[in-house]
């Protein structure tokens, strides 16, 4: 028996929800995963299957009645150069995302600095297309190696086949629940080219009298970490899953309608006929910033983050989510969609 039974998932979800899974297994290579899947298909195929990363984007609404899988495939392996400045690095899906970014910066492999300190693991980064400070991981992914959960066969998805979009990929839609990511190959650069146009990064360096020429990758990473720490609650202290909602993309007409009533509504262009508006702004204006409902609260420094004040259940967080959604819909006519995956 390689499957554990009745496993607590408390340390596998950053919301700090007490949930259990009927079955649980971790693996450190593809062969071990194939063995686990064999046992699952032989004996438990009537039960649902869920592959998790670090649980930083999950909300358990109840105990999970099936098998939870977690990768411990490690390793950061530089591959061949693509050209004189770019090269490929193959990384195990179970590597902690920020350990990878930290290792890149210290080895002189550049590109990922703006994505510093995002919680989660490398496998999930490629499913979720994580992003921050104007960067998205899709721009650094070369290919994603997967194993079919039904047949155990290996399949490599070149980045063009991953259908990446804002916080989205083929692994969240057509292929949802069908594959486990085993490795991700990244395309990184030997040259440091800072991107400072988003989220006030340039202003931070200007205020410190640091010019773009003087900026080092280490300093950029430390600054991004500093901003994240100042805005986002530490899940070890206050359970949370980062942004709870995605920033809604609305038509230009809808934006103009809302903007005529609320002229300070910020917006970021998406294409000719759509803009993205910050969900945090809508939630704050709807009066929810810092408010709680039982043991669930809207964080007082970043309205996009819902937090577990201690002992909250998944249902408590869901109740708050629905209340916030309802208020925003009533006030602005905009329906917010959770970024967090609900399980159960
Ligand atoms: N704002 C408010 N009230 C708040 C917070 C923000 O009104 O309490 C408004 C401000 O106008 C601000 C704007 O919202 O200018 C945007 O805020 P911020 O730059 O903090 O970013 P965000 O849109 O709230 C996104 C990502 C974050 C990422 C930051 C920084 C999504 C869903 N979230 O948040 O990602 O760290 O940008 O790039 O796109 C995550 O996905 O878990 C996450 C934390």
Coordinates of C-alpha atoms and ligand atoms in Angstrom, one line a residue:
X1 CA 0.0 0.0 0.0
X2 CA 1.7 3.2 -1.1
X3 CA -1.3 5.4 -0.5
X4 CA -1.7 7.1 3.0
X5 CA -5.2 7.2 4.4
X6 CA -7.2 9.9 6.2
X7 CA -4.4 12.5 5.8
X8 CA -4.7 16.0 7.3
X9 CA -4.3 18.6 4.6
X10 CA -3.6 21.4 7.1
X11 CA 0.0 21.9 6.1
X12 CA -1.0 21.5 2.4
X13 CA -3.1 24.6 2.1
X14 CA -2.0 28.1 2.9
X15 CA -5.5 29.1 4.0
X16 CA -4.9 26.9 7.0
X17 CA -8.2 25.0 6.6
X18 CA -8.6 21.8 8.6
X19 CA -9.5 19.3 5.9
X20 CA -8.7 15.7 5.4
X21 CA -8.2 13.5 2.3
X22 CA -9.3 9.9 2.2
X23 CA -6.1 9.0 0.4
X24 CA -2.8 10.8 -0.1
X25 CA 0.5 10.2 -1.9
X26 CA 3.7 12.0 -2.7
X27 CA 6.3 10.9 -5.2
X28 CA 9.8 12.0 -6.1
X29 CA 10.1 10.7 -9.7
X30 CA 7.9 9.7 -12.6
X31 CA 8.2 5.9 -11.9
X32 CA 6.9 6.4 -8.4
X33 CA 3.9 8.4 -9.8
X34 CA 3.2 5.6 -12.3
X35 CA 3.1 3.1 -9.4
X36 CA 0.7 5.3 -7.4
X37 CA -1.6 5.7 -10.4
X38 CA -1.6 1.9 -11.0
X39 CA -2.8 1.3 -7.4
X40 CA -5.3 4.1 -7.8
X41 CA -6.7 2.7 -11.0
X42 CA -6.8 -0.9 -9.7
X43 CA -8.6 -0.2 -6.4
X44 CA -9.9 3.4 -6.1
X45 CA -10.8 4.6 -9.6
X46 CA -14.3 5.3 -8.4
X47 CA -12.9 8.1 -6.1
X48 CA -11.9 11.6 -7.4
X49 CA -8.3 12.5 -8.0
X50 CA -6.7 15.9 -7.1
X51 CA -3.2 17.0 -7.8
X52 CA -2.0 19.8 -5.6
X53 CA 1.1 22.0 -5.5
X54 CA 1.8 23.9 -2.3
X55 CA -1.9 24.5 -1.8
X56 CA -1.4 28.3 -2.1
X57 CA -4.3 28.7 -4.5
X58 CA -6.8 26.2 -3.1
X59 CA -9.8 26.4 -0.8
X60 CA -11.1 23.1 0.7
X61 CA -14.8 23.5 1.3
X62 CA -15.0 20.0 2.8
X63 CA -12.9 16.9 3.4
X64 CA -11.7 15.4 0.1
X65 CA -13.2 12.0 -0.5
X66 CA -10.5 10.8 -3.0
X67 CA -6.8 10.7 -3.7
X68 CA -4.6 13.9 -3.3
X69 CA -1.3 13.8 -5.1
X70 CA 1.7 16.0 -4.4
X71 CA 5.0 16.1 -6.4
X72 CA 8.3 16.0 -4.7
X73 CA 10.2 15.9 -8.0
X74 CA 13.2 18.2 -7.4
X75 CA 16.2 19.3 -9.4
X76 CA 17.3 22.4 -11.3
X77 CA 19.2 21.4 -14.4
X78 CA 20.7 23.8 -17.0
X79 CA 20.4 22.5 -20.6
X80 CA 21.8 23.7 -23.9
X81 CA 22.0 27.4 -24.9
X82 CA 19.3 28.7 -27.3
X83 CA 21.6 31.4 -28.6
X84 CA 24.4 33.6 -27.3
X85 CA 22.4 35.1 -24.5
X86 CA 19.5 32.6 -23.8
X87 CA 19.6 29.1 -22.4
X88 CA 17.2 26.5 -21.1
X89 CA 16.8 25.2 -17.5
X90 CA 14.7 22.1 -16.7
X91 CA 13.2 22.2 -13.2
X92 CA 11.3 19.6 -11.2
X93 CA 7.6 20.4 -10.5
X94 CA 8.1 20.0 -6.8
X95 CA 10.7 22.7 -6.5
X96 CA 9.4 25.6 -4.3
X97 CA 8.9 28.5 -6.8
X98 CA 10.8 31.1 -4.8
X99 CA 13.8 28.8 -4.1
X100 CA 14.1 28.5 -7.9
X101 CA 13.9 32.3 -8.4
X102 CA 16.5 32.8 -5.7
X103 CA 18.8 30.2 -7.2
X104 CA 18.5 31.8 -10.6
X105 CA 19.4 35.3 -9.3
X106 CA 22.4 33.9 -7.4
X107 CA 23.6 31.9 -10.5
X108 CA 23.3 34.8 -12.9
X109 CA 20.3 33.4 -14.7
X110 CA 17.9 36.3 -15.4
X111 CA 14.3 37.1 -16.2
X112 CA 12.3 35.9 -13.2
X113 CA 13.2 38.7 -10.7
X114 CA 9.7 40.4 -10.8
X115 CA 8.2 37.0 -9.9
X116 CA 10.1 36.8 -6.7
X117 CA 8.4 35.5 -3.5
X118 CA 5.2 34.2 -5.2
X119 CA 4.1 31.3 -3.1
X120 CA 3.7 27.8 -4.7
X121 CA 5.8 25.3 -6.6
X122 CA 7.2 25.2 -10.1
X123 CA 4.6 22.7 -11.4
X124 CA 1.7 24.9 -10.3
X125 CA 3.3 28.0 -11.7
X126 CA 2.9 26.5 -15.2
X127 CA -0.7 25.6 -14.6
X128 CA -1.7 28.9 -13.2
X129 CA 0.5 31.2 -15.3
X130 CA 1.6 33.1 -12.2
X131 CA 2.3 36.8 -12.6
X132 CA 3.3 39.9 -10.7
X133 CA 4.8 43.4 -11.5
X134 CA 4.1 43.2 -15.2
X135 CA 5.7 39.8 -15.7
X136 CA 4.0 36.4 -16.3
X137 CA 5.7 33.1 -16.2
X138 CA 4.5 32.1 -19.6
X139 CA 7.0 34.5 -21.1
X140 CA 9.8 32.4 -19.7
X141 CA 8.4 28.9 -20.2
X142 CA 9.8 26.8 -23.1
X143 CA 7.9 23.6 -22.5
X144 CA 5.9 21.7 -19.9
X145 CA 6.5 18.0 -19.3
X146 CA 3.5 16.1 -18.1
X147 CA 2.3 12.6 -17.3
X148 CA -1.2 11.5 -18.2
X149 CA -3.1 10.6 -15.0
X150 CA -5.3 8.1 -16.9
X151 CA -2.6 6.3 -19.0
X152 CA 0.7 7.1 -17.3
X153 CA 2.1 8.3 -20.6
X154 CA 4.5 11.2 -20.9
X155 CA 3.6 14.2 -23.0
X156 CA 5.6 17.4 -23.6
X157 CA 3.7 20.6 -24.3
X158 CA 5.6 23.3 -26.1
X159 CA 4.6 26.7 -24.7
X160 CA 2.5 27.4 -27.8
X161 CA 0.2 24.5 -26.9
X162 CA -0.4 25.6 -23.3
X163 CA -2.9 28.3 -24.3
X164 CA -1.6 30.8 -21.8
X165 CA -3.6 33.8 -20.9
X166 CA -4.0 36.0 -17.7
X167 CA -3.9 33.4 -14.8
X168 CA -5.0 30.8 -17.3
X169 CA -3.8 27.8 -19.3
X170 CA -5.0 24.7 -21.1
X171 CA -4.3 22.8 -17.9
X172 CA -7.1 24.7 -16.2
X173 CA -9.7 24.1 -19.0
X174 CA -9.7 21.5 -21.7
X175 CA -7.1 19.4 -19.9
X176 CA -8.2 20.1 -16.4
X177 CA -7.4 17.1 -14.1
X178 CA -5.9 15.1 -16.9
X179 CA -2.2 15.6 -16.4
X180 CA 0.4 15.9 -13.7
X181 CA 3.2 18.4 -14.5
X182 CA 6.5 16.6 -13.8
X183 CA 9.0 19.2 -15.1
X184 CA 9.0 22.7 -16.6
X185 CA 11.7 23.9 -18.9
X186 CA 12.4 27.7 -18.7
X187 CA 14.2 30.0 -21.2
X188 CA 16.3 32.4 -19.2
X189 CA 18.9 35.0 -20.1
X190 CA 22.5 35.7 -19.2
X191 CA 21.8 39.4 -19.5
X192 CA 19.9 41.3 -16.8
X193 CA 17.1 43.5 -18.4
X194 CA 14.9 45.0 -15.6
X195 CA 11.2 45.6 -16.2
X196 CA 10.1 48.4 -14.0
X197 CA 7.0 49.8 -15.7
X198 CA 4.5 48.2 -13.4
X199 CA 3.3 48.4 -9.8
X200 CA 5.4 51.4 -8.8
X201 CA 8.7 49.6 -9.1
X202 CA 10.4 52.5 -11.0
X203 CA 9.2 55.0 -8.5
X204 CA 10.7 53.0 -5.6
X205 CA 14.1 53.1 -7.2
X206 CA 13.8 56.7 -8.2
X207 CA 12.9 57.6 -4.6
X208 CA 16.1 55.8 -3.4
X209 CA 18.2 57.7 -6.0
X210 CA 19.1 54.4 -7.8
X211 CA 19.3 54.7 -11.6
X212 CA 18.4 51.8 -14.0
X213 CA 22.1 51.4 -14.7
X214 CA 23.0 50.9 -11.1
X215 CA 20.2 48.5 -10.4
X216 CA 21.3 44.9 -9.7
X217 CA 19.1 41.7 -10.1
X218 CA 19.6 41.1 -6.3
X219 CA 18.3 44.6 -5.5
X220 CA 15.3 44.2 -7.8
X221 CA 14.5 40.8 -6.2
X222 CA 14.8 42.3 -2.7
X223 CA 12.6 45.2 -3.6
X224 CA 9.9 43.0 -5.0
X225 CA 10.0 40.9 -1.9
X226 CA 9.8 44.0 0.3
X227 CA 6.7 45.3 -1.6
X228 CA 5.0 41.9 -1.4
X229 CA 5.8 41.6 2.3
X230 CA 4.4 45.1 3.0
X231 CA 1.1 44.4 1.2
X232 CA 0.4 40.7 1.4
X233 CA -0.1 38.8 4.7
X234 CA 2.3 36.0 5.6
X235 CA 0.2 32.7 5.3
X236 CA 2.2 31.3 8.3
X237 CA 0.7 34.0 10.5
X238 CA -2.7 34.7 8.7
X239 CA -4.0 31.9 6.5
X240 CA -4.7 33.2 2.9
X241 CA -4.3 32.3 -0.7
X242 CA -2.9 35.6 -2.2
X243 CA -5.3 37.3 -4.6
X244 CA -8.7 35.7 -4.0
X245 CA -10.3 37.1 -7.2
X246 CA -8.9 37.8 -10.6
X247 CA -9.0 41.4 -11.8
X248 CA -12.1 41.6 -14.0
X249 CA -11.7 42.3 -17.7
X250 CA -14.6 44.4 -18.9
X251 CA -15.7 46.0 -22.2
X252 CA -14.7 49.6 -22.8
X253 CA -18.4 50.6 -22.8
X254 CA -19.0 48.9 -19.4
X255 CA -15.9 50.7 -18.1
X256 CA -17.1 54.0 -19.4
X257 CA -20.5 53.5 -17.8
X258 CA -19.0 52.7 -14.3
X259 CA -16.3 55.4 -14.8
X260 CA -18.8 58.1 -15.4
X261 CA -20.2 57.5 -11.9
X262 CA -16.9 56.7 -10.3
X263 CA -14.2 58.8 -12.1
X264 CA -11.3 57.5 -9.9
X265 CA -11.8 53.9 -11.0
X266 CA -8.3 52.8 -12.3
X267 CA -8.0 50.7 -15.5
X268 CA -5.3 48.9 -17.5
X269 CA -5.7 48.4 -21.2
X270 CA -6.1 44.8 -22.4
X271 CA -7.0 45.2 -26.1
X272 CA -8.9 47.7 -28.3
X273 CA -12.2 47.0 -26.7
X274 CA -11.4 45.7 -23.2
X275 CA -9.8 47.0 -20.0
X276 CA -8.8 45.3 -16.7
X277 CA -10.0 46.9 -13.5
X278 CA -8.5 46.2 -10.1
X279 CA -10.9 44.0 -8.1
X280 CA -9.2 45.3 -4.9
X281 CA -10.4 48.8 -5.7
X282 CA -14.0 47.6 -6.3
X283 CA -14.0 45.6 -3.0
X284 CA -12.5 48.6 -1.1
X285 CA -15.1 51.0 -2.5
X286 CA -17.9 48.5 -1.7
X287 CA -16.8 49.0 1.9
X288 CA -15.3 45.5 2.6
X289 CA -11.6 46.3 3.2
X290 CA -10.7 45.2 6.7
X291 CA -14.2 43.8 7.4
X292 CA -14.9 40.3 8.7
X293 CA -17.7 37.8 8.7
X294 CA -17.1 35.3 11.5
X295 CA -13.5 34.0 11.2
X296 CA -13.1 35.1 7.6
X297 CA -12.0 38.7 6.7
X298 CA -11.0 40.9 3.9
X299 CA -7.4 41.9 4.6
X300 CA -6.9 45.4 5.9
X301 CA -3.9 46.3 3.7
X302 CA -4.9 44.5 0.4
X303 CA -8.6 44.1 -0.3
X304 CA -8.0 41.4 -2.9
X305 CA -6.9 39.0 -0.2
X306 CA -9.3 37.1 2.0
X307 CA -7.8 35.8 5.2
X308 CA -8.5 33.1 7.9
X309 CA -8.5 34.9 11.2
X310 CA -8.2 31.5 12.9
X311 CA -10.3 28.4 12.8
X312 CA -12.3 29.4 9.7
X313 CA -13.7 26.6 7.6
X314 CA -13.8 26.6 3.8
X315 CA -17.5 27.4 4.1
X316 CA -16.8 30.6 6.2
X317 CA -14.4 31.8 3.5
X318 CA -17.0 31.0 0.8
X319 CA -19.7 32.9 2.7
X320 CA -17.4 36.0 2.8
X321 CA -16.5 35.5 -0.9
X322 CA -20.2 35.5 -1.9
X323 CA -21.0 38.5 0.3
X324 CA -18.2 40.5 -1.3
X325 CA -19.2 39.4 -4.8
X326 CA -22.8 40.4 -4.1
X327 CA -21.9 43.9 -2.9
X328 CA -19.6 44.6 -5.9
X329 CA -22.2 43.3 -8.3
X330 CA -24.9 45.5 -6.7
X331 CA -22.7 48.7 -6.6
X332 CA -20.8 48.4 -9.9
X333 CA -22.6 45.8 -12.0
X334 CA -19.3 43.8 -12.2
X335 CA -19.2 40.1 -11.3
X336 CA -16.0 39.1 -9.6
X337 CA -14.6 35.6 -10.3
X338 CA -12.4 33.8 -7.8
X339 CA -8.9 33.0 -8.8
X340 CA -8.7 30.5 -6.0
X341 CA -9.8 26.9 -6.9
X342 CA -12.7 25.6 -4.7
X343 CA -12.4 21.9 -3.8
X344 CA -15.4 20.0 -2.5
Ligands
LIG1 N1 -6.2 48.8 -4.8 C1 -7.2 49.3 -3.9 N2 -7.3 48.8 -2.7 C2 -6.4 47.8 -2.2 C3 -5.4 47.3 -3.0 C4 -5.3 47.8 -4.3 O1 -8.0 50.1 -4.3 O2 -6.7 47.4 -1.0 C5 -6.1 49.2 -6.2 C6 -5.1 50.3 -6.4 O3 -5.7 51.2 -7.3 C7 -4.0 49.7 -7.1 C8 -4.7 48.5 -7.8 O4 -5.8 48.2 -7.0 O5 -3.3 50.5 -7.9 C9 -3.8 47.3 -8.1 O6 -3.3 46.9 -6.9 P1 -1.9 46.0 -6.8 O7 -0.9 46.7 -7.6 O8 -1.6 45.8 -5.4 O9 -2.2 44.7 -7.6 P2 -3.5 43.8 -7.7 O10 -4.1 44.0 -9.0 O11 -4.4 43.9 -6.5 C10 -2.1 41.9 -8.9 C11 -2.0 40.4 -8.8 C12 -1.1 40.0 -7.6 C13 0.3 40.7 -7.8 C14 0.1 42.2 -7.9 C15 1.4 42.9 -8.2 C16 -4.0 39.5 -9.7 C17 -5.3 38.7 -9.4 N3 -3.3 39.8 -8.6 O12 -2.8 42.3 -7.7 O13 -0.9 38.6 -7.6 O14 1.2 40.4 -6.8 O15 -0.8 42.5 -9.0 O16 1.7 42.7 -9.6 O17 -3.7 39.7 -10.9 C18 -1.8 36.6 -6.6 O18 -2.1 36.3 -7.8 O19 -2.0 35.8 -5.6 C19 -1.1 37.9 -6.4 C20 -0.8 38.4 -5.2

